[in-house]
Short mmCIF file of C-alpha atoms and ligand atoms in Angstrom, two decimals:
data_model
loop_
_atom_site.label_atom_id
_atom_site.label_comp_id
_atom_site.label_asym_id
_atom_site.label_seq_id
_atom_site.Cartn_x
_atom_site.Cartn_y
_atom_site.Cartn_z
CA UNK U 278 0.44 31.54 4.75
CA UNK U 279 -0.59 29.74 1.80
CA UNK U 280 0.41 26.39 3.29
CA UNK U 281 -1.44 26.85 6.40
CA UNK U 282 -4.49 27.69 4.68
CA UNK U 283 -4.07 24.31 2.33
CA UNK U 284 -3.81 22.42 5.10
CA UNK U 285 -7.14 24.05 6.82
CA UNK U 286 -9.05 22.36 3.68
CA UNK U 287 -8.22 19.11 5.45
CA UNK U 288 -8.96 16.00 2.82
CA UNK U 289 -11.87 15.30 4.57
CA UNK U 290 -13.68 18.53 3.34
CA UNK U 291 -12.82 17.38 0.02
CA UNK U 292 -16.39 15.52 -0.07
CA UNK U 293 -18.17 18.83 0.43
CA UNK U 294 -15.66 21.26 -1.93
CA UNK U 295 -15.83 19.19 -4.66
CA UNK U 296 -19.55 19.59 -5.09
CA UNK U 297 -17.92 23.27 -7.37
CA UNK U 298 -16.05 20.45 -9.09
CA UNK U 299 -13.17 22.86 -9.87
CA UNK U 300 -11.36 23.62 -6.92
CA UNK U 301 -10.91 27.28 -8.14
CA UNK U 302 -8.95 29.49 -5.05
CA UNK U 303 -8.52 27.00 -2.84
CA UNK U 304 -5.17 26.61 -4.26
CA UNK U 305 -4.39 22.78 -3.32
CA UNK U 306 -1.61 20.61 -3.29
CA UNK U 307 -3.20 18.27 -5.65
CA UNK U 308 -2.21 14.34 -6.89
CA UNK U 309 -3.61 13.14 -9.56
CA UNK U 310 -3.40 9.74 -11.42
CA UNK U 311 -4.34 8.59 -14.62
CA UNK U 312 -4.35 5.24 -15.32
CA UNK U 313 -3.85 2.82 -18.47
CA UNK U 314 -7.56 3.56 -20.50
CA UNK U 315 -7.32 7.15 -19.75
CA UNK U 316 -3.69 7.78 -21.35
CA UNK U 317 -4.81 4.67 -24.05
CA UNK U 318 -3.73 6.69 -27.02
CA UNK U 319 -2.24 10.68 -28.07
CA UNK U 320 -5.81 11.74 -28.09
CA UNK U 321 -6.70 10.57 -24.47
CA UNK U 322 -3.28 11.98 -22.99
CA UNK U 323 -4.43 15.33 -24.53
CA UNK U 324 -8.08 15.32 -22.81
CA UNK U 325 -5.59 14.11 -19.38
CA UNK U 326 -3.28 17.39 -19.89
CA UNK U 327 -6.57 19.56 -21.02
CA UNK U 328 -7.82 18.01 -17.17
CA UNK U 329 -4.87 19.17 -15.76
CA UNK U 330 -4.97 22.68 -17.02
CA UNK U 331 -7.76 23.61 -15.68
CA UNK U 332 -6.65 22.36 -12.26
CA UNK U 333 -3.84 24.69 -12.82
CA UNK U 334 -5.42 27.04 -14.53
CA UNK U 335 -7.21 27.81 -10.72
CA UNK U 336 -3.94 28.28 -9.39
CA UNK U 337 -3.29 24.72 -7.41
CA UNK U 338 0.11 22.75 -7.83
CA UNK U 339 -0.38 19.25 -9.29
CA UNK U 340 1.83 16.39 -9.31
CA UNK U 341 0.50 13.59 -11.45
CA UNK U 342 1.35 9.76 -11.76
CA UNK U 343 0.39 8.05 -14.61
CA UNK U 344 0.26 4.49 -15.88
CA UNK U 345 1.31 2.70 -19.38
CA UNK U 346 -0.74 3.06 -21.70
CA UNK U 347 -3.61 0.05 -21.28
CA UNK U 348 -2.60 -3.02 -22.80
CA UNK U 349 1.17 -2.05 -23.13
CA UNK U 350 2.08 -3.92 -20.18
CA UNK U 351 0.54 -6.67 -20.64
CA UNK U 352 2.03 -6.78 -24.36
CA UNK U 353 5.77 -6.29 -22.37
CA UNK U 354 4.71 -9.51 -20.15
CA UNK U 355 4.00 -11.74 -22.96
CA UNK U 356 6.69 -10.72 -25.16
CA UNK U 357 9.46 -11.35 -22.17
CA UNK U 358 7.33 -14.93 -21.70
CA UNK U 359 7.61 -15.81 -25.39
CA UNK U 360 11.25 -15.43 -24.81
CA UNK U 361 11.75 -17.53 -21.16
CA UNK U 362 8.61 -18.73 -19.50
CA UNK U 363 10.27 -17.82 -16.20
CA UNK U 364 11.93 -14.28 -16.89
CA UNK U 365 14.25 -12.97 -14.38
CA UNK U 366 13.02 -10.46 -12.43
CA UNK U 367 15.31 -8.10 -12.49
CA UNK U 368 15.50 -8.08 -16.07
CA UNK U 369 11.55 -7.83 -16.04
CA UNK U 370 11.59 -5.05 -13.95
CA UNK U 371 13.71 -3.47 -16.51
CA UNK U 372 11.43 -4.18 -19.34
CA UNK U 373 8.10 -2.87 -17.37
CA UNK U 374 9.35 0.28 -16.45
CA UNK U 375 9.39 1.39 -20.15
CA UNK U 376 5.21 1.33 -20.67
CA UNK U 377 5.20 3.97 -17.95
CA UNK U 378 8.05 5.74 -19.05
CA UNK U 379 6.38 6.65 -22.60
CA UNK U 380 3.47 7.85 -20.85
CA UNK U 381 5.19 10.45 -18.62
CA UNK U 382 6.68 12.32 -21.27
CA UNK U 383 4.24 11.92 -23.65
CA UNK U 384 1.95 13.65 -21.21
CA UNK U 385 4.66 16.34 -20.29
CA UNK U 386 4.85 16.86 -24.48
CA UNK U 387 0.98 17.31 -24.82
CA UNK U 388 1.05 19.72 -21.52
CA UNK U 389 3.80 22.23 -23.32
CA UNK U 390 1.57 22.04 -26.50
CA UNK U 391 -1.27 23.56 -24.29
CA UNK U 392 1.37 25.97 -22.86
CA UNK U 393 1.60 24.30 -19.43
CA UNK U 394 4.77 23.94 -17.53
CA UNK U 395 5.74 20.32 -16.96
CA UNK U 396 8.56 17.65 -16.18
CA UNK U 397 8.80 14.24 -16.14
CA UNK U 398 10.38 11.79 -13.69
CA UNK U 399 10.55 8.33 -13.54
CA UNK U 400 10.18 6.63 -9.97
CA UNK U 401 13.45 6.83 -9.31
CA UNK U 402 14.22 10.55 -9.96
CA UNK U 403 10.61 11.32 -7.38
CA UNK U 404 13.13 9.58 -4.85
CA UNK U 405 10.60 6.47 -4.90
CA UNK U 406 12.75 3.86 -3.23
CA UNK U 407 12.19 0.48 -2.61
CA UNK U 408 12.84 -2.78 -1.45
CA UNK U 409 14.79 -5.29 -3.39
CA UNK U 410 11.85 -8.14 -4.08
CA UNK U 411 11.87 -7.87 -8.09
CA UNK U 412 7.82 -7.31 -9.27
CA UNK U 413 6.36 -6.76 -6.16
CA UNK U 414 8.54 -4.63 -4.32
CA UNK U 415 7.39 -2.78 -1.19
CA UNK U 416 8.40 1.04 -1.03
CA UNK U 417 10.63 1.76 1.47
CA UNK U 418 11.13 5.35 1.78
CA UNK U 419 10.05 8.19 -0.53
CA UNK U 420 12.31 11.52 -0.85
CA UNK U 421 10.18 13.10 -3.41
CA UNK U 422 13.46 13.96 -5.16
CA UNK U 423 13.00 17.49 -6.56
CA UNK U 424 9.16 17.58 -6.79
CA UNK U 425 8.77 20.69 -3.95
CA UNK U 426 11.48 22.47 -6.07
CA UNK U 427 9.46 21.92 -9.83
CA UNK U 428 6.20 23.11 -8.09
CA UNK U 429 7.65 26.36 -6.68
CA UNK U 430 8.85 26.84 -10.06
CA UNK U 431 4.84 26.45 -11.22
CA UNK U 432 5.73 23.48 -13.01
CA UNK U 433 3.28 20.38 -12.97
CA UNK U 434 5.58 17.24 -12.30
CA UNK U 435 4.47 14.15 -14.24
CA UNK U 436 5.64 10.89 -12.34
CA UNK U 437 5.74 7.14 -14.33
CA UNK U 438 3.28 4.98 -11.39
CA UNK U 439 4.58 1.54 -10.95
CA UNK U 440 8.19 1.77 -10.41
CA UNK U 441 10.99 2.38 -7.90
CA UNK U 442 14.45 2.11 -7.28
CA UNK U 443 16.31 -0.11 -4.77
CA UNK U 444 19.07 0.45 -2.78
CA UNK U 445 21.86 -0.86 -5.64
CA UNK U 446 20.42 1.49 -7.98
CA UNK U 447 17.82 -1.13 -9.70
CA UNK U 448 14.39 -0.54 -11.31
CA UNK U 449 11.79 -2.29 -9.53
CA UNK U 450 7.95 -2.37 -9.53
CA UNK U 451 5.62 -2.25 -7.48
CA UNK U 452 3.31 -5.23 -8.13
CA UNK U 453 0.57 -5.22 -10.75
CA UNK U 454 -1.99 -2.19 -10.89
CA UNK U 455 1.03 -0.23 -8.73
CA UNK U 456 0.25 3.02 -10.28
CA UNK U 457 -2.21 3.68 -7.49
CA UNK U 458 0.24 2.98 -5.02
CA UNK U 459 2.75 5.45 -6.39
CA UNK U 460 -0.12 8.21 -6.15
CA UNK U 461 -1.08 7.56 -2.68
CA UNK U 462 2.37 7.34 -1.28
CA UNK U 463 3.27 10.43 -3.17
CA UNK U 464 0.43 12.45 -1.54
CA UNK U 465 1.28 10.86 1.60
CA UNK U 466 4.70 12.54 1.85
CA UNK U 467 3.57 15.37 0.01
CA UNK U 468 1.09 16.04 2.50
CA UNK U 469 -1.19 16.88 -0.41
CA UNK U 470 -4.74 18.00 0.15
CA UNK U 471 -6.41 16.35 -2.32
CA UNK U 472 -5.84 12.35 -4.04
CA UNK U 473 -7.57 11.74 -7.09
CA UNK U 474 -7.77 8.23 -8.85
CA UNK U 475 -8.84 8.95 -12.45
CA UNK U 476 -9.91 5.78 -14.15
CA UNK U 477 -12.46 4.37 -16.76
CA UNK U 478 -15.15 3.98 -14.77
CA UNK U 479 -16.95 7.06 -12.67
CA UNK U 480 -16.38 5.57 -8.91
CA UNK U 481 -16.54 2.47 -6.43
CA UNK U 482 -19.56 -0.10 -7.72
CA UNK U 483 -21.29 -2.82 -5.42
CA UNK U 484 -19.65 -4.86 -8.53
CA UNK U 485 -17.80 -4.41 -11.18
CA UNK U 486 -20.03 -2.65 -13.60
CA UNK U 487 -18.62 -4.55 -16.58
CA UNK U 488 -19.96 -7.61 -15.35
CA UNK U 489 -23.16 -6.94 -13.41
CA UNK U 490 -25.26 -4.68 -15.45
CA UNK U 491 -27.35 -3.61 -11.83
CA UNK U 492 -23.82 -2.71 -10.11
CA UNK U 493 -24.49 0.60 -8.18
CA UNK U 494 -22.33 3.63 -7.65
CA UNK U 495 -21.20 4.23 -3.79
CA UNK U 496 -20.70 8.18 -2.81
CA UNK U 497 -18.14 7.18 0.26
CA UNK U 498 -16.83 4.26 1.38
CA UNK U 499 -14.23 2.78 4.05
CA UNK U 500 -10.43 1.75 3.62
CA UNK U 501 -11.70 -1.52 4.90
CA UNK U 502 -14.08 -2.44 3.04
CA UNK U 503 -12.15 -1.30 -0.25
CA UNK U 504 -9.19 -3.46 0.98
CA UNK U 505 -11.54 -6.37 1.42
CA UNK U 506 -12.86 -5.86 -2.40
CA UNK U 507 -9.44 -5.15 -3.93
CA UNK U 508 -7.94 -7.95 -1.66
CA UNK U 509 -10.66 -10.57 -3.69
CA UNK U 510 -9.74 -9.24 -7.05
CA UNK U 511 -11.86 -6.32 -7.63
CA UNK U 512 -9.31 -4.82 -9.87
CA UNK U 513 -10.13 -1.34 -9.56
CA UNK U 514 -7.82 -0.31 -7.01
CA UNK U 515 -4.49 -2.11 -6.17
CA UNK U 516 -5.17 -3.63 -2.87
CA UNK U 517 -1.61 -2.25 -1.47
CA UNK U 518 -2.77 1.00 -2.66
CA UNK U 519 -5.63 0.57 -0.38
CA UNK U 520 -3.49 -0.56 2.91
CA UNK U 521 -1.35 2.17 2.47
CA UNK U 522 -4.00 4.91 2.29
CA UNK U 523 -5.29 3.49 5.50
CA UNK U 524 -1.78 3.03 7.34
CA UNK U 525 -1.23 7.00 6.37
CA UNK U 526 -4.94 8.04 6.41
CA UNK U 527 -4.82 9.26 2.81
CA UNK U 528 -8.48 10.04 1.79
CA UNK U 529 -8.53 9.62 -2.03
CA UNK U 530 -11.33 10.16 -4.56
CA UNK U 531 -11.85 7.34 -7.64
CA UNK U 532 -13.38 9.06 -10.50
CA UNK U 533 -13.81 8.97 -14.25
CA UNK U 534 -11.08 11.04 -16.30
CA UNK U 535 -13.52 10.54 -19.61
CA UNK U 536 -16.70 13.04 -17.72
CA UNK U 537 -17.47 15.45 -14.61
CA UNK U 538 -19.47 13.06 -12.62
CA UNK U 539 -18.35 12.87 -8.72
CA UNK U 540 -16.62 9.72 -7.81
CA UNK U 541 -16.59 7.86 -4.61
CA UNK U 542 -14.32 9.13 -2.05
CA UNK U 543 -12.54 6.55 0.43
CA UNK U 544 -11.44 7.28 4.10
CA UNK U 545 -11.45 5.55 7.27
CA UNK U 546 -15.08 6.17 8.32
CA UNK U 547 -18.07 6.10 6.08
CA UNK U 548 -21.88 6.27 7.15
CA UNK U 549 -22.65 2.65 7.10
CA UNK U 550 -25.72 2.12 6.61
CA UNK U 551 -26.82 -0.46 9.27
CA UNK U 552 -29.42 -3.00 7.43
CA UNK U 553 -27.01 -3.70 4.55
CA UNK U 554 -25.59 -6.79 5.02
CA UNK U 555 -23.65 -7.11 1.68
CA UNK U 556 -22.05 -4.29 0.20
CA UNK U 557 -20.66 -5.69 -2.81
CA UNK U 558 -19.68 -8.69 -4.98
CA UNK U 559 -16.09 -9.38 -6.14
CA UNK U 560 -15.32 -11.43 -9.07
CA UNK U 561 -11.19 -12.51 -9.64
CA UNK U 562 -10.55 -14.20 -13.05
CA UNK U 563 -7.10 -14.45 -12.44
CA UNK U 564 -6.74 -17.83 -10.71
CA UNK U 565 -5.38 -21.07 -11.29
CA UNK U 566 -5.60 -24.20 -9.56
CA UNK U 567 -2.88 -25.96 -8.43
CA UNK U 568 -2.86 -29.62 -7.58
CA UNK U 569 -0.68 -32.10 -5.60
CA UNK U 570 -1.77 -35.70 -5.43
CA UNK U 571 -0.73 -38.48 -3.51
CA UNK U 572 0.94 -36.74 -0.47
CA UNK U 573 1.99 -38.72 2.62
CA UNK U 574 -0.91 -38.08 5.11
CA UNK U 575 1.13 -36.87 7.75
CA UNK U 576 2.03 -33.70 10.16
CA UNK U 577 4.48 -31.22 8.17
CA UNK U 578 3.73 -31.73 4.67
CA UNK U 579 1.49 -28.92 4.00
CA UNK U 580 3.23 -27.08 6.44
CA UNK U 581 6.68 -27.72 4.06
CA UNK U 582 4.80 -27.30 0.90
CA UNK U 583 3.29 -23.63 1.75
CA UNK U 584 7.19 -22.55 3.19
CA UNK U 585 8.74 -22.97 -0.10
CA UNK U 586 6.10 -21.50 -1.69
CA UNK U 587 6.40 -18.56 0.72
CA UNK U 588 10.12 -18.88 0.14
CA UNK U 589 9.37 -18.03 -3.36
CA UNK U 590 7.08 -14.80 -3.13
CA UNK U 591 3.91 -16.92 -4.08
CA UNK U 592 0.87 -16.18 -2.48
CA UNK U 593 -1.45 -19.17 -2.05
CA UNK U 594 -5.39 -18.51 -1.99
CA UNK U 595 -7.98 -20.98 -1.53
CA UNK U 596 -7.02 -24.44 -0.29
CA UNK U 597 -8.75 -27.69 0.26
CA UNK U 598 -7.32 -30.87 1.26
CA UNK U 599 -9.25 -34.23 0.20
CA UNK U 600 -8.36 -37.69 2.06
CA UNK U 601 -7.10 -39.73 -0.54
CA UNK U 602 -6.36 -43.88 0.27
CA UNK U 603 -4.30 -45.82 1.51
CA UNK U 604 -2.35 -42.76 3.78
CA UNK U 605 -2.18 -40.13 0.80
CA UNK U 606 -3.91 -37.18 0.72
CA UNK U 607 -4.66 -34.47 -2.18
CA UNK U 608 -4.27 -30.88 -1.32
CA UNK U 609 -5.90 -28.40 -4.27
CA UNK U 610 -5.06 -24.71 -3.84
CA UNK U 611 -5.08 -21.58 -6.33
CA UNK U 612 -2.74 -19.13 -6.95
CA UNK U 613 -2.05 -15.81 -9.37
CA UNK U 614 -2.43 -17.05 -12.84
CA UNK U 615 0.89 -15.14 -13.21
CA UNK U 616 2.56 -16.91 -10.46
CA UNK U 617 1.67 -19.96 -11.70
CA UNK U 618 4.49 -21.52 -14.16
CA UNK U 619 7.11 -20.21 -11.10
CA UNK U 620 4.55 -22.63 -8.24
CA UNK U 621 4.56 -25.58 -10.22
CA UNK U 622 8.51 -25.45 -10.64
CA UNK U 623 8.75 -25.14 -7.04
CA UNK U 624 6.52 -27.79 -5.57
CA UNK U 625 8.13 -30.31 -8.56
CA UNK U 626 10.97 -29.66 -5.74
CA UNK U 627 9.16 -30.44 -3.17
CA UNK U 628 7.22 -33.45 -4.86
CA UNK U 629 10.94 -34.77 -6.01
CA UNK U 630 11.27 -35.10 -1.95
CA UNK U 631 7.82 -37.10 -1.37
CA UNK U 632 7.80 -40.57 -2.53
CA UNK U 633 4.85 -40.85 -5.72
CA UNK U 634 3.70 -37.17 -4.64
CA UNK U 635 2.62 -35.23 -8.15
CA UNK U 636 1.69 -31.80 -9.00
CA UNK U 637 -0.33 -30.47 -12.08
CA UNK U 638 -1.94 -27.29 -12.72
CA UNK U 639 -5.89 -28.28 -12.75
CA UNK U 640 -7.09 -25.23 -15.07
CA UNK U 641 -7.88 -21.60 -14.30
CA UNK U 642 -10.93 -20.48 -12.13
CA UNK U 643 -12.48 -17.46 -11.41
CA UNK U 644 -13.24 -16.39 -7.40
CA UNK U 645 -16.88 -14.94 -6.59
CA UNK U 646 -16.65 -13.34 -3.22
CA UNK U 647 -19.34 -11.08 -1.01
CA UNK U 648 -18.11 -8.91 1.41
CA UNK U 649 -19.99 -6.80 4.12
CA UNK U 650 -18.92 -5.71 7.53
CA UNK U 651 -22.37 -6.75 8.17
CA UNK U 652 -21.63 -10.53 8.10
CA UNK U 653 -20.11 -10.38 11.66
CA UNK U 654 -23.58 -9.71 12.91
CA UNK U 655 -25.82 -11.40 10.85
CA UNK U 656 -26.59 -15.07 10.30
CA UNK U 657 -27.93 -17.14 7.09
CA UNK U 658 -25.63 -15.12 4.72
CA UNK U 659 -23.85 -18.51 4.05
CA UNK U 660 -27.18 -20.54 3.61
CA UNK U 661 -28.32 -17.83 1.18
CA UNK U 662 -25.28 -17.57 -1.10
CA UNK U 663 -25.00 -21.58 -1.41
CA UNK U 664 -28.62 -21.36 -2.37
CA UNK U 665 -28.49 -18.63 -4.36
CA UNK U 666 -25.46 -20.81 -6.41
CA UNK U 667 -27.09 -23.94 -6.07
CA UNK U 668 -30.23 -22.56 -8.01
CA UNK U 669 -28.29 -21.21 -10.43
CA UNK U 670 -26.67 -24.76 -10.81
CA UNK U 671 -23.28 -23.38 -10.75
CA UNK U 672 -20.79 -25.35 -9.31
CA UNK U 673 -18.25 -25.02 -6.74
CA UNK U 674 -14.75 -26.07 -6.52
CA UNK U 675 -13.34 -24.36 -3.81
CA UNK U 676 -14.26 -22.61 -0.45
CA UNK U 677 -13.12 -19.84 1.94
CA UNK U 678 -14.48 -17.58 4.05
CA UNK U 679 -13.49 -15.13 6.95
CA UNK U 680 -15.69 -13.12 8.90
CA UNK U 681 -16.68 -10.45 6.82
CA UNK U 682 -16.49 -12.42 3.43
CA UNK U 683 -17.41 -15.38 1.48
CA UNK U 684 -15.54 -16.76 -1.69
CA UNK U 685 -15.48 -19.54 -4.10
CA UNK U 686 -13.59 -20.65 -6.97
CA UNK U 687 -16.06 -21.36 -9.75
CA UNK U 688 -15.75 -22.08 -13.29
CA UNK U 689 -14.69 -19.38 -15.48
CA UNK U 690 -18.01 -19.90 -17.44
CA UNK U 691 -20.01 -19.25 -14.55
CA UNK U 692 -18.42 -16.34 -13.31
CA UNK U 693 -21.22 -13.73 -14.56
CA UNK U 694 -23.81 -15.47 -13.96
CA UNK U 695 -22.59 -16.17 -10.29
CA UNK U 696 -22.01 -12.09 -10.01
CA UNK U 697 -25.19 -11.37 -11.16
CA UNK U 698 -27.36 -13.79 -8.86
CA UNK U 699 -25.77 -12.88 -6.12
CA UNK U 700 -25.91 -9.42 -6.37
CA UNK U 701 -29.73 -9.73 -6.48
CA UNK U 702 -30.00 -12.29 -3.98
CA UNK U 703 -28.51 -9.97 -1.26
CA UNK U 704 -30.44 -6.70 -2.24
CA UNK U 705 -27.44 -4.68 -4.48
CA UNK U 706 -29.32 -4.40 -7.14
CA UNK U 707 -31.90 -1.54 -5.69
P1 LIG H 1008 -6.82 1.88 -14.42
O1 LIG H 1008 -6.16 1.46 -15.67
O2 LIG H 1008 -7.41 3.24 -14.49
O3 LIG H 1008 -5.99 1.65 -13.22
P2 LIG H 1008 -8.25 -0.57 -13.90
O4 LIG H 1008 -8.60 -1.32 -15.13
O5 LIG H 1008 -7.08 -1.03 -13.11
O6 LIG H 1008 -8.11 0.96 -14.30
O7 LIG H 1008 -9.50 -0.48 -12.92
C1 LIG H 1008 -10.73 -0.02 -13.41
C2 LIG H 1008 -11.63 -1.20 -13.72
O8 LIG H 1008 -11.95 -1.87 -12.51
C3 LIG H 1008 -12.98 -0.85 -14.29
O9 LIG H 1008 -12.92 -0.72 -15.68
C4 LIG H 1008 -13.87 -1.99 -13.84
O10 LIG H 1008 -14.12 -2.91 -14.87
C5 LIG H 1008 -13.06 -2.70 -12.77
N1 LIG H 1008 -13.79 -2.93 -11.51
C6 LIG H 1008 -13.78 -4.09 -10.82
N2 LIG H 1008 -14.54 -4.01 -9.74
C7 LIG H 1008 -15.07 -2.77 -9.72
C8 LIG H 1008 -15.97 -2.09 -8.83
N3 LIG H 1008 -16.44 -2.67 -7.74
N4 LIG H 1008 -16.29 -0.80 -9.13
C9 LIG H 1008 -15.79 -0.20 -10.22
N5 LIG H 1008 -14.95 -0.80 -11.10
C10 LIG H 1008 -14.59 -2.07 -10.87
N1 LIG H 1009 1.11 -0.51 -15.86
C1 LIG H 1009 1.05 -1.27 -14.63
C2 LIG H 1009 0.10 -2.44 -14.78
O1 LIG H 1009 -0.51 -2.61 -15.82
C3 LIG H 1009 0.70 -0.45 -13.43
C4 LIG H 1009 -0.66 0.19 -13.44
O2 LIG H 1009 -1.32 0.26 -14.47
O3 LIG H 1009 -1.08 0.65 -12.38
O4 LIG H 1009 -0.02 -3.22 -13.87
MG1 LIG H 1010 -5.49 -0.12 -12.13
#
């Protein structure tokens, strides 16, 4: 009975229940994840479990997922790179796992203080399994373990985000920001009625608000056009996250876990709102440039160079290829600041193969995109962003576009500024 009336509150009502805020008698299946700023410290994780409470409190079942606490992976990352600038991956995946870990039972520990039922499990015990790529693996199937069983027993089950086990038994992760990919895939196969992304900031902004000051808050928005923003670095949702919401039509609601404010809910269709052109700015500070130099000038070398990278996990991003003399050419292309130690190993293979080829690593860039469904059906969007750059004498380095987006690789100097103009150029800021 109670399970057919959950499932009459279909997710896409959530817009209009949520308006009480509390979701008192509707008694929901709801996941909830807290990521790195909101569990920063013991103070934080007690506002999360005072949150959770009162979600209880009204009678629903909650399954949370939380993150390390901010900064503690990173801290993990360098201290493994101070060690081996190349650490294995398995070993890594080891090492990562732990930030998460803390946080579960911490939060479980500041729930019983509050008189809350709650148990922790790591990724592996929630059945999250996974394939066997080390740092970035994809999940493969989830089993939920013995998460039905914990909520019939009115516990709240606290779940470490990021991590997964393979098939010999291995940690793995889930790629960077992987939390919200362990919360969306969670209330896939829990069927849950309700997704919520709690974070530091209260919703979705045309831009990130840290950077441009005008940045405005949108109510709804579509998978796609989150996947496009998260795709060009807007860090606040893991672009997988995104993808899989959309594969399994998982409507989720970012929101702030420091106030009451409603967030901006995601799902597949959102009004669009037909003279808007541009619906937000991107800004990715995590790039480096890679360059090879004196490559033969002939079919199959880039086509060679971009399979071993492949071969090695690395994604490549923007790429431009300059004529060089005498039969060489120069190819430039970025890639993850993270990946980037692993690339330049890899192509001094491949340059070891081409007589007098050479790679370096030409300094880290930031990426400035603007994205907009709009795009397809408008012209002079290009002429106006080069403009808006050029008058802003920022220059550009690299180029790409597709048909609903336009990025460049800038200087990491010019980054804000870029944000900024370009937000105002194309209307965002009103
Ligand atoms: P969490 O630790 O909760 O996962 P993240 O740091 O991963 O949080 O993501 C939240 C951050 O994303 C915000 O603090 C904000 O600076 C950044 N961000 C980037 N682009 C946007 C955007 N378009 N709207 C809102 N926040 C954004
Ligand atoms: N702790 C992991 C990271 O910093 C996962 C996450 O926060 O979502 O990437
Ligand atoms: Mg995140």
């Amino acid at each position: 009975m109670l399970d057919l009336f959950c499932s009459a509150i279909k997710l896409d009502e959530y817009a209009r229940f949520y308006k009480i805020n509390r979701l008192k008698k509707y008694m929901a299946l709801i996941v909830q994840k807290y990521g790195g700023t909101s569990v920063g410290d013991t103070d934080r994780i007690m506002n999360v479990a005072r949150r959770i409470k009162t979600f209880v409190d009204d009678g629903n079942k909650v399954v949370v997922v939380v993150s390390a606490r901010s900064g503690v992976t990173n801290a993990l990352i360098e201290r493994a790179k101070s060690l081996n600038k190349e650490p294995d991956e398995r070993e890594m995946d080891m090492l990562l796992a732990v930030g998460e870990q803390e946080t579960i039972a911490l939060t479980a520990m500041a729930l019983h203080s509050l008189g809350v039922k709650a148990e922790s499990r790591t990724g592996a015990q929630a059945g999250i399994h996974t394939d066997f790529a080390h740092t970035r693996a994809r999940i493969v199937e989830i089993t939920g373990g013995d998460i039905q069983k914990l909520l019939n027993e009115g516990k709240v089950v606290i779940v470490a985000g990021f991590q997964g086990v393979d098939d010999d038994g291995n940690v793995t992760t889930l790629g960077r920001g992987g939390s919200d990919l362990s919360a969306i895939a969670l209330a896939a196969t829990l069927n849950a009625d309700i997704c919520q992304i709690y974070t530091d900031v209260d919703g979705i902004y045309t831009a990130d608000p840290r950077i441009v000051k005008k940045a405005k808050k949108i109510p709804e928005m579509s998978y796609e056009e989150l996947l496009e923003m998260a795709s060009l670095g807007s860090k606040v949702m893991q672009a997988r996250s995104v993808e899989f919401a959309q594969k399994y039509n998982v409507v989720f609601e970012v929101r702030s876990s420091f106030n009451n404010e409603p967030g901006t809910i995601v799902k597949s269709e959102a009004p669009s709102l037909e003279d808007v052109v541009i619906s937000g700015v991107a800004v990715d500070r995590n790039q480096t440039k890679v360059t090879l130099s004196d490559l033969p000038d002939k079919p199959g070398t880039a086509a060679e160079i971009f399979r071993k990278l492949g071969e090695g996990g690395i994604v490549v991003d923007m790429i431009v290829q300059n004529i060089g003399r005498g039969g060489k050419a120069n190819l430039t292309f970025t890639v993850s600041k993270d990946d980037a130690s692993k690339a330049e190993r890899i192509l001094r293979g491949v340059c070891s193969g081409l007589k007098g080829a050479n790679v370096s690593l030409t300094g880290d860039i930031a990426k400035v995109s603007v994205i907009g469904t709009g795009m397809r059906s408008h012209s002079g969007v290009a002429a106006k962003f080069f403009k808006t750059l050029a008058d802003n004498n920022i220059n550009i380095q690299v180029i790409t576009t597709s048909e609903i987006k336009i990025s460049v690789g800038i200087s990491l100097e010019d980054a804000e500024l870029a944000a900024s103009a370009l937000h105002s150029a194309f209307d965002l800021d009103k």
